Short mmCIF file of C-alpha atoms and ligand atoms in Angstrom, two decimals:
data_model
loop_
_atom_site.label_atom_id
_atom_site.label_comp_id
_atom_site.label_asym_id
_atom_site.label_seq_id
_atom_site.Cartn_x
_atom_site.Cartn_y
_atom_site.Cartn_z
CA UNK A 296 -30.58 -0.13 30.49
CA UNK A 297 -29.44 -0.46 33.70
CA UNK A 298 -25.58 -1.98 35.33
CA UNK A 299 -28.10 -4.77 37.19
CA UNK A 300 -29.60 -6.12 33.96
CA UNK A 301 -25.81 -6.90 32.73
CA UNK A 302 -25.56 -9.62 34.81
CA UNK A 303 -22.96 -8.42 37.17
CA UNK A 304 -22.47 -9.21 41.07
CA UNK A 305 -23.78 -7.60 43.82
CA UNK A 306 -20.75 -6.15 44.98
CA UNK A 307 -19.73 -5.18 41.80
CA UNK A 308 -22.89 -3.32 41.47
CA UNK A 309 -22.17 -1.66 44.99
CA UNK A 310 -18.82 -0.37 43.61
CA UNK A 311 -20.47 1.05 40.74
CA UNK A 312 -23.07 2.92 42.85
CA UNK A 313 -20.06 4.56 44.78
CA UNK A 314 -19.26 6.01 41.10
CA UNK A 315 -22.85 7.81 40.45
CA UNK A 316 -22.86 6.37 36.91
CA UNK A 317 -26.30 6.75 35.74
CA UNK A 318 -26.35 3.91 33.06
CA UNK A 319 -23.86 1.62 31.59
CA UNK A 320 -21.94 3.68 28.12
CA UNK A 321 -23.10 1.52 25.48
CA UNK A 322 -19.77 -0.21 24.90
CA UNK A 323 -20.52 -1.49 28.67
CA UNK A 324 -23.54 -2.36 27.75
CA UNK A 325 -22.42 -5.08 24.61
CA UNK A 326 -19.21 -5.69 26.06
CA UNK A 327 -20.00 -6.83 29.54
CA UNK A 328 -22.14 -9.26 28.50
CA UNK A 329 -19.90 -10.69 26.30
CA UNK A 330 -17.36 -10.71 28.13
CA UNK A 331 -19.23 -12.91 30.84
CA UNK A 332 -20.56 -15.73 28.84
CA UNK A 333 -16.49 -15.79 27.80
CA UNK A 334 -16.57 -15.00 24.73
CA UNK A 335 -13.91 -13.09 22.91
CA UNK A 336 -14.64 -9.92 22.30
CA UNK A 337 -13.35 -7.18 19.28
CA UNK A 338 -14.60 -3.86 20.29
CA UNK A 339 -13.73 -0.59 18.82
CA UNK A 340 -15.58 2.53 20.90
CA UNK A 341 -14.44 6.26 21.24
CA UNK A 342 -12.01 7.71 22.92
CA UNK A 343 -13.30 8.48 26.57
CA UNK A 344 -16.38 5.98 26.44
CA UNK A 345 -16.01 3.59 28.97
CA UNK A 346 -13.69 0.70 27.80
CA UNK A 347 -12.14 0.19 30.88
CA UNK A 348 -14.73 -0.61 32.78
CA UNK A 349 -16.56 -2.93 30.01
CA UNK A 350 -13.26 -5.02 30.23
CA UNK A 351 -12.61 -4.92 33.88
CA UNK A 352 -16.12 -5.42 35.56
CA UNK A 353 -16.71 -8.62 33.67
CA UNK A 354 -13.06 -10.09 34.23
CA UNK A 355 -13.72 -9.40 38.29
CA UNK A 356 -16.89 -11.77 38.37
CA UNK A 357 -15.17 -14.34 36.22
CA UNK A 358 -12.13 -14.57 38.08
CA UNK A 359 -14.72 -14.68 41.60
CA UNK A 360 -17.16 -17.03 39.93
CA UNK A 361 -13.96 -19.36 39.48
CA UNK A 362 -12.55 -19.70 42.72
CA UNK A 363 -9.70 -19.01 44.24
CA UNK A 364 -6.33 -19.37 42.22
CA UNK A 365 -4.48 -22.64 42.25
CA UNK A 366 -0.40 -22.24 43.65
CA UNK A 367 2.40 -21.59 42.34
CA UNK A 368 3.39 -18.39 40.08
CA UNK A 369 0.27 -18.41 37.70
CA UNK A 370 -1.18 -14.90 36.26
CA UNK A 371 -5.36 -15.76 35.40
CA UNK A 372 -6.07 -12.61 33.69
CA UNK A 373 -3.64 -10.51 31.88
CA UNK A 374 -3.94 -7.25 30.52
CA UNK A 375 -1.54 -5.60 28.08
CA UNK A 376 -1.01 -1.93 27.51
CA UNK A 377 1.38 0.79 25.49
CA UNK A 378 2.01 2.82 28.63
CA UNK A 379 3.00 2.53 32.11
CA UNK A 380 0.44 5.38 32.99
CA UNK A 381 -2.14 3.69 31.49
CA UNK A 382 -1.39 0.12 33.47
CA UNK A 383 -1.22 1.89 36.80
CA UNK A 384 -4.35 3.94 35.47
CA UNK A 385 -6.27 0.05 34.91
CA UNK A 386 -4.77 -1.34 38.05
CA UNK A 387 -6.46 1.74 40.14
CA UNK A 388 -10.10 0.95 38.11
CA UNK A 389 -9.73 -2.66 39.42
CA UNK A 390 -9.15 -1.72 42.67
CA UNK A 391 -12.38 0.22 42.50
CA UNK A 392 -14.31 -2.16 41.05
CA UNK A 393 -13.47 -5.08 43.47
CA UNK A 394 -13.56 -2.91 46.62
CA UNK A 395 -16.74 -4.40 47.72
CA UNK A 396 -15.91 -8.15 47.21
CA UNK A 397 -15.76 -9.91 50.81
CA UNK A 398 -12.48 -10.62 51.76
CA UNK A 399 -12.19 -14.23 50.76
CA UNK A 400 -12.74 -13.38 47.08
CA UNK A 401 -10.39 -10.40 47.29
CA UNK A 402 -8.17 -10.35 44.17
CA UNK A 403 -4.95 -9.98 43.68
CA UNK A 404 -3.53 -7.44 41.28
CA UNK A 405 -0.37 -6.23 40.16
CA UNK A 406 1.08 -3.51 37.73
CA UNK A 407 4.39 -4.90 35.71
CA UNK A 408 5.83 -1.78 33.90
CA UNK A 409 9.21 -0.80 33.17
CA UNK A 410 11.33 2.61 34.76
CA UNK A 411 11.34 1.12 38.45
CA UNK A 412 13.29 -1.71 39.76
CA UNK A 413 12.13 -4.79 39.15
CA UNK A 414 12.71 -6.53 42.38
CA UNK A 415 9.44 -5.41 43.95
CA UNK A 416 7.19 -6.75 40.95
CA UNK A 417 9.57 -10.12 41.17
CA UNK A 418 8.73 -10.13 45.04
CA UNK A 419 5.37 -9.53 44.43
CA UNK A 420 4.75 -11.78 41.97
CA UNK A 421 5.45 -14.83 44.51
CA UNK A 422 2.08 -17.18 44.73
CA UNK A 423 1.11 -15.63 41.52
CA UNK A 424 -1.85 -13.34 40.92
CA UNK A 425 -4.71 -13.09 39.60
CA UNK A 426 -5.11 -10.14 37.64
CA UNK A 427 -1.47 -8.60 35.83
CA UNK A 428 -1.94 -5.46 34.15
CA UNK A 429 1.64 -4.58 31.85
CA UNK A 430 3.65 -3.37 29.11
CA UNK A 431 4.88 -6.03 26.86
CA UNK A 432 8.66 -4.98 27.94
CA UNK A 433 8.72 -5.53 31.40
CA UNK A 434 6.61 -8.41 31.40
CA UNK A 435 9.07 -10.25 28.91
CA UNK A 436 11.72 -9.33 31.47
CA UNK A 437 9.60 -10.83 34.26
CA UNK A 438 9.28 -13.65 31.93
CA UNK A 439 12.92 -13.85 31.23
CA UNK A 440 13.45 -13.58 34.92
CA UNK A 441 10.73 -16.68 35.39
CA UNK A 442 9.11 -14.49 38.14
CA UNK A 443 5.55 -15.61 36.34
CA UNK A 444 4.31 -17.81 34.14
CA UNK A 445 1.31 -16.90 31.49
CA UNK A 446 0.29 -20.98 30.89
CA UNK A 447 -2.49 -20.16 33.23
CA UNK A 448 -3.71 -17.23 31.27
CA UNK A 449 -8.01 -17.26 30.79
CA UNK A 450 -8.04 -14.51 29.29
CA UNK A 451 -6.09 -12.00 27.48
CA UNK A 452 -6.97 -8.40 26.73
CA UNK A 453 -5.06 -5.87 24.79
CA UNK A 454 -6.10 -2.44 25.71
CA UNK A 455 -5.20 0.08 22.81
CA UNK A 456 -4.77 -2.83 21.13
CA UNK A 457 -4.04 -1.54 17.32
CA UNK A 458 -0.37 0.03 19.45
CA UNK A 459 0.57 -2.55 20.64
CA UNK A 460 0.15 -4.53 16.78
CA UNK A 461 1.69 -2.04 15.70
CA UNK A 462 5.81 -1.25 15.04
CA UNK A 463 7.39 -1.01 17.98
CA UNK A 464 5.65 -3.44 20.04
CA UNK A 465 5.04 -6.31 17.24
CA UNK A 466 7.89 -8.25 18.65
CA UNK A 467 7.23 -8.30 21.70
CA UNK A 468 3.38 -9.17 21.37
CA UNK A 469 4.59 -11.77 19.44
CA UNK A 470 6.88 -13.32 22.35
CA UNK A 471 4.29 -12.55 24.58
CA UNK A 472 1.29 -14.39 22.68
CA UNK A 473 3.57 -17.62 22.27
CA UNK A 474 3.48 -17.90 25.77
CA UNK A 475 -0.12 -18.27 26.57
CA UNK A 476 -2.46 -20.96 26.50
CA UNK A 477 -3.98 -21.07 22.79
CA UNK A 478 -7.97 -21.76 24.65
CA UNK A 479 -7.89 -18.29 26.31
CA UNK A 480 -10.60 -15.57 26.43
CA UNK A 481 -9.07 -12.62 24.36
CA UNK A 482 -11.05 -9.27 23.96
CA UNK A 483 -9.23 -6.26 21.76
CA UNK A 484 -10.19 -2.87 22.87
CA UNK A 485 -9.07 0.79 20.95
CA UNK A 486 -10.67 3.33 19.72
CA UNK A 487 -9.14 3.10 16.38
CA UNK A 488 -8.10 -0.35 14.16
CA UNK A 489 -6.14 0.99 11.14
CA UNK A 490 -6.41 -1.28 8.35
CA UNK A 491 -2.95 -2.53 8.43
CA UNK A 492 -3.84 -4.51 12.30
CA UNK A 493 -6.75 -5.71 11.48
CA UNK A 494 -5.77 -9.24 10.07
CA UNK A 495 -3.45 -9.61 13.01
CA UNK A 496 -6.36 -8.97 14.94
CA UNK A 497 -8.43 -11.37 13.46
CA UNK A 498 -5.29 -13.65 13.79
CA UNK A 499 -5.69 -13.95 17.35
CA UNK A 500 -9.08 -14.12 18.10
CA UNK A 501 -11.78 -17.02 18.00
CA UNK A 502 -15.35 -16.14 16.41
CA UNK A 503 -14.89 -13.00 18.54
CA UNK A 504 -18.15 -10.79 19.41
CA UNK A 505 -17.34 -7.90 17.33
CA UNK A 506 -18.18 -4.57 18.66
CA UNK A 507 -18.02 -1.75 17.27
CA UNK A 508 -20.15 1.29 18.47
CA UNK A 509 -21.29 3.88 16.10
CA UNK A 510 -20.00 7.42 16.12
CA UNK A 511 -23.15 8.83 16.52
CA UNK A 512 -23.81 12.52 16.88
CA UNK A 513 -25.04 11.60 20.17
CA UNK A 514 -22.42 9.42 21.40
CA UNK A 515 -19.72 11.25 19.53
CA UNK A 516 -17.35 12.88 22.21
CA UNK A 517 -18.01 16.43 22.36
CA UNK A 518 -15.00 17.98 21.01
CA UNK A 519 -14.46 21.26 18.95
CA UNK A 520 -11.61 21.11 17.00
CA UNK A 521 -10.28 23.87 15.76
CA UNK A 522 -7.22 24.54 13.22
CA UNK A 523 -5.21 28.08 13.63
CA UNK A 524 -2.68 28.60 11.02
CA UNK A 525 0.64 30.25 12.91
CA UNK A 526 4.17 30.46 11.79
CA UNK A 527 6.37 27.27 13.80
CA UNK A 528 8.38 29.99 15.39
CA UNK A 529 5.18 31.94 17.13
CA UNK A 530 3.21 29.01 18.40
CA UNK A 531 4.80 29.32 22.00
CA UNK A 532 3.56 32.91 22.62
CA UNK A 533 0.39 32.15 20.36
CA UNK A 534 -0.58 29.30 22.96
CA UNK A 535 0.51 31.47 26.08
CA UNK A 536 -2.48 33.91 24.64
CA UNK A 537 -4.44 31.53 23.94
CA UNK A 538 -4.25 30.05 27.54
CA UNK A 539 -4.77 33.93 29.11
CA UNK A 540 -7.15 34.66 27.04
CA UNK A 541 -9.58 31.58 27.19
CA UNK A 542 -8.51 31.02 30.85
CA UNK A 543 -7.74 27.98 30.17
CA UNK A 544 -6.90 26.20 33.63
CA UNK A 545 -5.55 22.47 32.24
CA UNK A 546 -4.34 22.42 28.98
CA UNK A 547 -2.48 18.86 27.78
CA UNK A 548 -0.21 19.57 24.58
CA UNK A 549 1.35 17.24 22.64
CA UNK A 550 4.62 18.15 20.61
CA UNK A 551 7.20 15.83 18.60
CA UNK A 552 10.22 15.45 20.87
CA UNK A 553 11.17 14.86 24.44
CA UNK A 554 13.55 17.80 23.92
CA UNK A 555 10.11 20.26 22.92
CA UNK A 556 8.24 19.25 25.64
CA UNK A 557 11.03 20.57 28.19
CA UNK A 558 11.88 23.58 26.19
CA UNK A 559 8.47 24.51 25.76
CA UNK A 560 7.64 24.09 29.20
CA UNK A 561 11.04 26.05 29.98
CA UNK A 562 9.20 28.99 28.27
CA UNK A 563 6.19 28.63 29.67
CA UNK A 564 7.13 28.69 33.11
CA UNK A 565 9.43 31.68 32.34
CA UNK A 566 6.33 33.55 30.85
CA UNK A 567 4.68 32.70 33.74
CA UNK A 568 2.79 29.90 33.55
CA UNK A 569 2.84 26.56 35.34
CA UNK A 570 4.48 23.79 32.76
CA UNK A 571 5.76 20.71 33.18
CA UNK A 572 7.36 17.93 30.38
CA UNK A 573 6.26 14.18 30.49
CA UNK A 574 8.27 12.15 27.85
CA UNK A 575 9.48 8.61 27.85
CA UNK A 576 13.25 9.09 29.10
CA UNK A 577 12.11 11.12 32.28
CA UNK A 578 12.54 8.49 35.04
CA UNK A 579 9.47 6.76 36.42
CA UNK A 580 9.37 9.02 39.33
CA UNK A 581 9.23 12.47 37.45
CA UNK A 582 6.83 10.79 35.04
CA UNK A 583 3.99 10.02 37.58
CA UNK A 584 5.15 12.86 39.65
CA UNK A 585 4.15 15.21 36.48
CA UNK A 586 1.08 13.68 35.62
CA UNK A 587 0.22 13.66 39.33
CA UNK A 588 0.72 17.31 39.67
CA UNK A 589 -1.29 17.78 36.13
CA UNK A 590 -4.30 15.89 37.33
CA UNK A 591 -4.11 17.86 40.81
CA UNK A 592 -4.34 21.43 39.00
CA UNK A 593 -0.75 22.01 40.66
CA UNK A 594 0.61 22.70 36.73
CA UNK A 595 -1.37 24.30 34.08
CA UNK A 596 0.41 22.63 31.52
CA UNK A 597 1.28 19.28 30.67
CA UNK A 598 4.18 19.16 27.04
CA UNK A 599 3.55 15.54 26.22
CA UNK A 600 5.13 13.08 23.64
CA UNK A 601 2.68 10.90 22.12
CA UNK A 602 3.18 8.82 25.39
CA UNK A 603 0.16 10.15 27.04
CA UNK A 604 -1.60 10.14 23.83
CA UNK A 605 -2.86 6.88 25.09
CA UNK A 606 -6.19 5.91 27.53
CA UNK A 607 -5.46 8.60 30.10
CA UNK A 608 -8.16 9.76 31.84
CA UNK A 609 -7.73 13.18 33.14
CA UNK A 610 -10.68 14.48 34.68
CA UNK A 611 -11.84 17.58 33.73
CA UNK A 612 -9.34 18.45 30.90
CA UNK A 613 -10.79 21.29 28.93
CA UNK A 614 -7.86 21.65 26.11
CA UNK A 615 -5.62 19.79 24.28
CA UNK A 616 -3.41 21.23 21.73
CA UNK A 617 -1.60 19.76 18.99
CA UNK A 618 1.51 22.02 19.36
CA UNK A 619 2.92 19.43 16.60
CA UNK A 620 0.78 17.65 14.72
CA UNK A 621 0.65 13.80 15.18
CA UNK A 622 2.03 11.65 12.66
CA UNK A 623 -1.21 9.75 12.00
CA UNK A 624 -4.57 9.93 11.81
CA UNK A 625 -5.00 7.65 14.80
CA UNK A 626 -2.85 9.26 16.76
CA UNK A 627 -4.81 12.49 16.07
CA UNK A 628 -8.13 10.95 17.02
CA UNK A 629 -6.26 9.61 20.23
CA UNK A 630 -4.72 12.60 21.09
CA UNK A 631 -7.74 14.75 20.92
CA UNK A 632 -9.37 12.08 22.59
CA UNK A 633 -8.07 13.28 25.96
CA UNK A 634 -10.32 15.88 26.59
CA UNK A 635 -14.32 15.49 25.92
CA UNK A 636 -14.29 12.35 27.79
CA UNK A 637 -17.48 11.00 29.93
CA UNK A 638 -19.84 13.18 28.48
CA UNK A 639 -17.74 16.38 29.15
CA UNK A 640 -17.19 18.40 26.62
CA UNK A 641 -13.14 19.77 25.30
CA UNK A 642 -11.49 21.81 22.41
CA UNK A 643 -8.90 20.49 20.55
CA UNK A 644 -6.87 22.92 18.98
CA UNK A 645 -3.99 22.12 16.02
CA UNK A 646 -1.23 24.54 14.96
CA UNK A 647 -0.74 24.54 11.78
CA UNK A 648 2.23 26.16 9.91
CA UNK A 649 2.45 26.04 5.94
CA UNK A 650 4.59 23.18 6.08
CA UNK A 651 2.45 21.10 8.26
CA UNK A 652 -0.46 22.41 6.39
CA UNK A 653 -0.78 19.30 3.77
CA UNK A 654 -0.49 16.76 6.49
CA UNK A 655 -3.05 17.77 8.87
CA UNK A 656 -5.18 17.94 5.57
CA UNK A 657 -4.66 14.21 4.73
CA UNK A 658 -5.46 13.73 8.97
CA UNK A 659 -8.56 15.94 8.15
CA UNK A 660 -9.55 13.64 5.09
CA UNK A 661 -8.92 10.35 6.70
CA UNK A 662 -10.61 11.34 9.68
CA UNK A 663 -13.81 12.85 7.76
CA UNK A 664 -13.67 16.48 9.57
CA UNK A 665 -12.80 19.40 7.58
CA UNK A 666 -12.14 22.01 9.34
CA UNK A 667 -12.08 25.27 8.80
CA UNK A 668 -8.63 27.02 8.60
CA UNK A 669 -8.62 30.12 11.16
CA UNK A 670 -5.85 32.78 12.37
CA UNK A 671 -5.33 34.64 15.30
CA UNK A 672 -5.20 38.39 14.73
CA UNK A 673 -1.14 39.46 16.00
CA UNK A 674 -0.40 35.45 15.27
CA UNK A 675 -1.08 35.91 11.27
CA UNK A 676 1.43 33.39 9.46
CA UNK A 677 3.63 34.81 7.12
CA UNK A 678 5.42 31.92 6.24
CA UNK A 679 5.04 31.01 2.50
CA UNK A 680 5.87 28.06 0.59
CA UNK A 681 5.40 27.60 -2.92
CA UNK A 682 2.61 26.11 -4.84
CA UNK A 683 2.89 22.76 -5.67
CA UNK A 684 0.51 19.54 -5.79
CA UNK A 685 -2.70 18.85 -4.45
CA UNK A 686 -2.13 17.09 -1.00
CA UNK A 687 -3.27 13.88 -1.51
CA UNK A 688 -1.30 10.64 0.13
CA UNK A 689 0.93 12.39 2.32
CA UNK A 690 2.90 14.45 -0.39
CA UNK A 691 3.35 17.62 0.88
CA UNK A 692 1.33 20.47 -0.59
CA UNK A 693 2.84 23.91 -0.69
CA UNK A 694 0.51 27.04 -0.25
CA UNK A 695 0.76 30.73 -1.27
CA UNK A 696 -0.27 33.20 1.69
CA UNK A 697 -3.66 35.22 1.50
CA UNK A 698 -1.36 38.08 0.56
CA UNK A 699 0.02 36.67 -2.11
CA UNK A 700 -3.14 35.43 -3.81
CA UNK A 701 -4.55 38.74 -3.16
CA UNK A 702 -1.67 40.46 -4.91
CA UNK A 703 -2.01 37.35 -7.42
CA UNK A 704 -5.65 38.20 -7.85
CA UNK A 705 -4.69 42.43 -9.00
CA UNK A 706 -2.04 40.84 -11.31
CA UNK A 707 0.90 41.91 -9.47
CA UNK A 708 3.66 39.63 -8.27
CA UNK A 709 4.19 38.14 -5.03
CA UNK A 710 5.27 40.44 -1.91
CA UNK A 711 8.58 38.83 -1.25
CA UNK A 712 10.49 35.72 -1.81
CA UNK A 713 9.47 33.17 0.26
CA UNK A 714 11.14 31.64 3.10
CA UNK A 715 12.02 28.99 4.00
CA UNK A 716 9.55 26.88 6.27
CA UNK A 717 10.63 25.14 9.00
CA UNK A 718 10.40 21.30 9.61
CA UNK A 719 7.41 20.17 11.36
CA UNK A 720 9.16 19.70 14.95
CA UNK A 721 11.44 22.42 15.09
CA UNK A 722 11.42 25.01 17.48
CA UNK A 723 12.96 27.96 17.30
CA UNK A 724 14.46 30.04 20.10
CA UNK A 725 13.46 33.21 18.87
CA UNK A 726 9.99 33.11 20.16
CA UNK A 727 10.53 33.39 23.75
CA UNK A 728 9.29 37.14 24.15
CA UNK A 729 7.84 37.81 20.98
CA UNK A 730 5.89 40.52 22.17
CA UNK A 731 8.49 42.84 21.56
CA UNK A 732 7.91 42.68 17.80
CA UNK A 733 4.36 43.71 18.56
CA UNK A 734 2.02 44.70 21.13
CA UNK A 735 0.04 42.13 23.01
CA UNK A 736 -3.39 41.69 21.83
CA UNK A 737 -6.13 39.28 22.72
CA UNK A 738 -6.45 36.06 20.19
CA UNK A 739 -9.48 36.69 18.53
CA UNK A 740 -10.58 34.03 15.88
CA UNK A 741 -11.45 34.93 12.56
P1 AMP B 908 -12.45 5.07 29.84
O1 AMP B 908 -12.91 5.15 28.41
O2 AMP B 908 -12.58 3.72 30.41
O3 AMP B 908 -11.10 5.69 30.06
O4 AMP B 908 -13.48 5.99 30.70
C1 AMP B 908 -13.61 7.34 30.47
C2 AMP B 908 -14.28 8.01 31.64
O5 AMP B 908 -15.65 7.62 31.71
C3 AMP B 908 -13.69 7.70 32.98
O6 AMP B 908 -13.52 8.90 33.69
C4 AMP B 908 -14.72 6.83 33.67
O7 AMP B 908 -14.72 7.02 35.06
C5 AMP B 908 -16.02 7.32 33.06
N1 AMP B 908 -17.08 6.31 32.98
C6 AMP B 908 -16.94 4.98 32.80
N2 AMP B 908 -18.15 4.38 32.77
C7 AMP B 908 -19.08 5.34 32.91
C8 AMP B 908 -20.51 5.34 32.97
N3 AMP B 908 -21.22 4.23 32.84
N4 AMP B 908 -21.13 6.53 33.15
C9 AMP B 908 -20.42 7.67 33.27
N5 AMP B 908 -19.07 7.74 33.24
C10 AMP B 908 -18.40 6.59 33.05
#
């Protein structure tokens, strides 16, 4: 299978060639097609596989094959996306893509995402465009600001689409869908559809060319997960070891709060390492400014919310580490997701503490990958909780420690009481320079 049997443009095909991709990812290869006879299009495909470009190439030669756009402050294609990283991430892929159209067919793109002023996008939405790429907010207030109009819309997508069904941006999808044409091209692209989306899915699509592209072991992204058991209160110094010791140069970890990621990255920059935070209420600047400096191997470490959980492509990301695990099993697979991408291969490593313990289990059972529990020798949890239910649906399990069922096992009773664990996203201040409890030793799995 090659891009030229696809049925894409010549310079289309010229701006692929710049890329050295070898063969279209087989998402490319049903969704293009698709996508040109104007169909609409359902596709699930993993993490890292090529969505973007199975959406974008074919929505370039339809918008060419059409003409030029008509006056007046009409959007033709709009795409919709969680994240503001992730629009500007789209808007650079179309600028690839259409690099080698001649002038005259040149199209005009624009990002619309909220934490920058909105003048510019009004201003630049003048004479309309052709191609929008946005998250729902800031397009609404674009809307509300009747700097565009969507009655023009051919076609729709909805990139990481089960997000935006989901809480949070429901609403404004809603809004957003009442505003456009009801005979529209709409193509839904994620790499997970939890059941609870999938009738709105259907909802909005018309006999939609459903895609969905095994998880084969071939096509699988290559990523070894791996599950170390720690105590809350050493993961800090357990991932600064685990960074040394694996040399780790780009490692992208995800924890609970906007206040973790800073504190964490605090401590890791005080321990010596080069950390930075990206959450949601840094301002636009210090958002793209981090992920700029992340992708240019100026930090080491990236502390992310959930916010760059989403369709970034970071080139050669080795690591990602669930710090905190992710409240679902989507947002696991998502998370991991950013490393292993394009055929590269990535770890994914999860800290688990005995409280988390019973959730990552039910993330482990929905997802279909047991994993094997292991613990790092210095890093040896010895935070117990007490036994309680099996953990099915989300009730938490509680778990004796390998002491105790040793001791258990020779019929004599348990070592101590146990403590106390501590809540899943709580960090603790004692484990800045935990080292002092006990000399520094190399991880070593078990
Ligand atoms: P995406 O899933 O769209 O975020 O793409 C993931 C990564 O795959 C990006 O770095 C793309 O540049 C790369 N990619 C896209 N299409 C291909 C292809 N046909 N062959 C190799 N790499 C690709």
């Amino acid at each position: 299978m090659s891009f030229s049997s696809l049925g894409l443009s010549e310079p289309l095909l010229r701006a692929i060639a710049g890329r050295d991709y070898a063969a279209p990812t087989p998402i490319q290869a049903a969704a293009i097609p698709a996508v040109l006879r104007g169909e609409d299009v359902w596709a699930s495909a993993q993490t890292g596989s090529g969505k973007t470009a199975a959406f974008v190439l074919p929505i370039i030669d339809r918008l060419v094959a059409e003409g030029p756009r008509g006056r007046g402050r009409f959007v033709r294609a709009l795409i919709l996306v969680p994240t503001r990283e992730l629009a500007a991430q789209i808007a650079e892929e179309v600028a690839v893509y259409g690099s080698q159209l001649p002038r005259e067919a040149a199209l005009k793109t624009l990002v619309a995402v909220g934490g920058v002023s909105i003048n510019p996008q009004m201003m630049a939405l003048g004479g309309g465009a052709d191609i929008v790429v946005a998250t729902p907010g800031r397009l609404l207030d674009l809307l509300d600001h009747n700097a565009l109009s969507l009655a023009s819309v051919s076609t729709l997508v909805l990139d990481e689409a089960d997000r935006l069904f989901a809480l949070g941006f429901a609403d404004e999808l809603a809004r957003i869908l009442a505003l456009l044409p009801v005979r529209r091209q709409t193509l839904l692209f994620s790499a997970t559809f939890p059941p609870a989306v999938r009738t709105l899915a259907e909802n909005i699509l018309s006999n939609a060319v459903r895609i969905a592209i095994a998880a084969t072991p071939e096509g699988r992204p290559d990523i070894r997960q791996r599950a170390i058991e720690v105590d809350a209160s050493q993961r800090t110094q357990l991932l600064r070891n685990l960074i040394l010791f694996h040399e780790w140069t780009r490692v992208l970890v995800f924890v609970a709060t906007r206040y973790a990621t800073e504190h964490v990255a605090e401590k890791l920059c005080r321990l010596g390492i080069p950390a930075a935070a990206l959450h949601g209420e840094l301002s636009q600047g210090a958002r793209t400014q981090a992920l700029a400096d992340f992708k240019a191997g100026r930090l080491r470490v990236l502390l992310a919310t959930d916010v760059a959980s989403r369709g970034i492509d970071i080139e050669q990301l080795p690591v990602v580490v669930n710090y905190d695990l992710p409240r679902s099993p989507a947002d696991y697979t998502h998370r991991i997701g950013r490393t292993g991408r394009a055929g590269e291969s990535g770890v994914a490593v999860s800290f688990i503490s005995a409280e988390t313990d019973a959730h990552f289990r039910l993330i482990e059972k929905r997802n279909r990958v047991p994993l094997e529990r292991e613990q790092i020798a210095g890093f040896e949890p010895v935070e117990t909780i007490v036994p309680g239910p099996a953990p099915t649906g989300g009730i938490k399990g509680k778990r004796k420690s390998k002491k105790d069922k040793l001791r258990e096992a020779a019929g004599l009773p348990p070592t101590a009481a146990p403590k106390p664990a501590p809540a899943a996203s709580t960090l603790e201040t004692g484990d800045l320079f935990p080292f002092s409890r006990r000399p520094p030793q190399p991880p070593r799995s078990r």
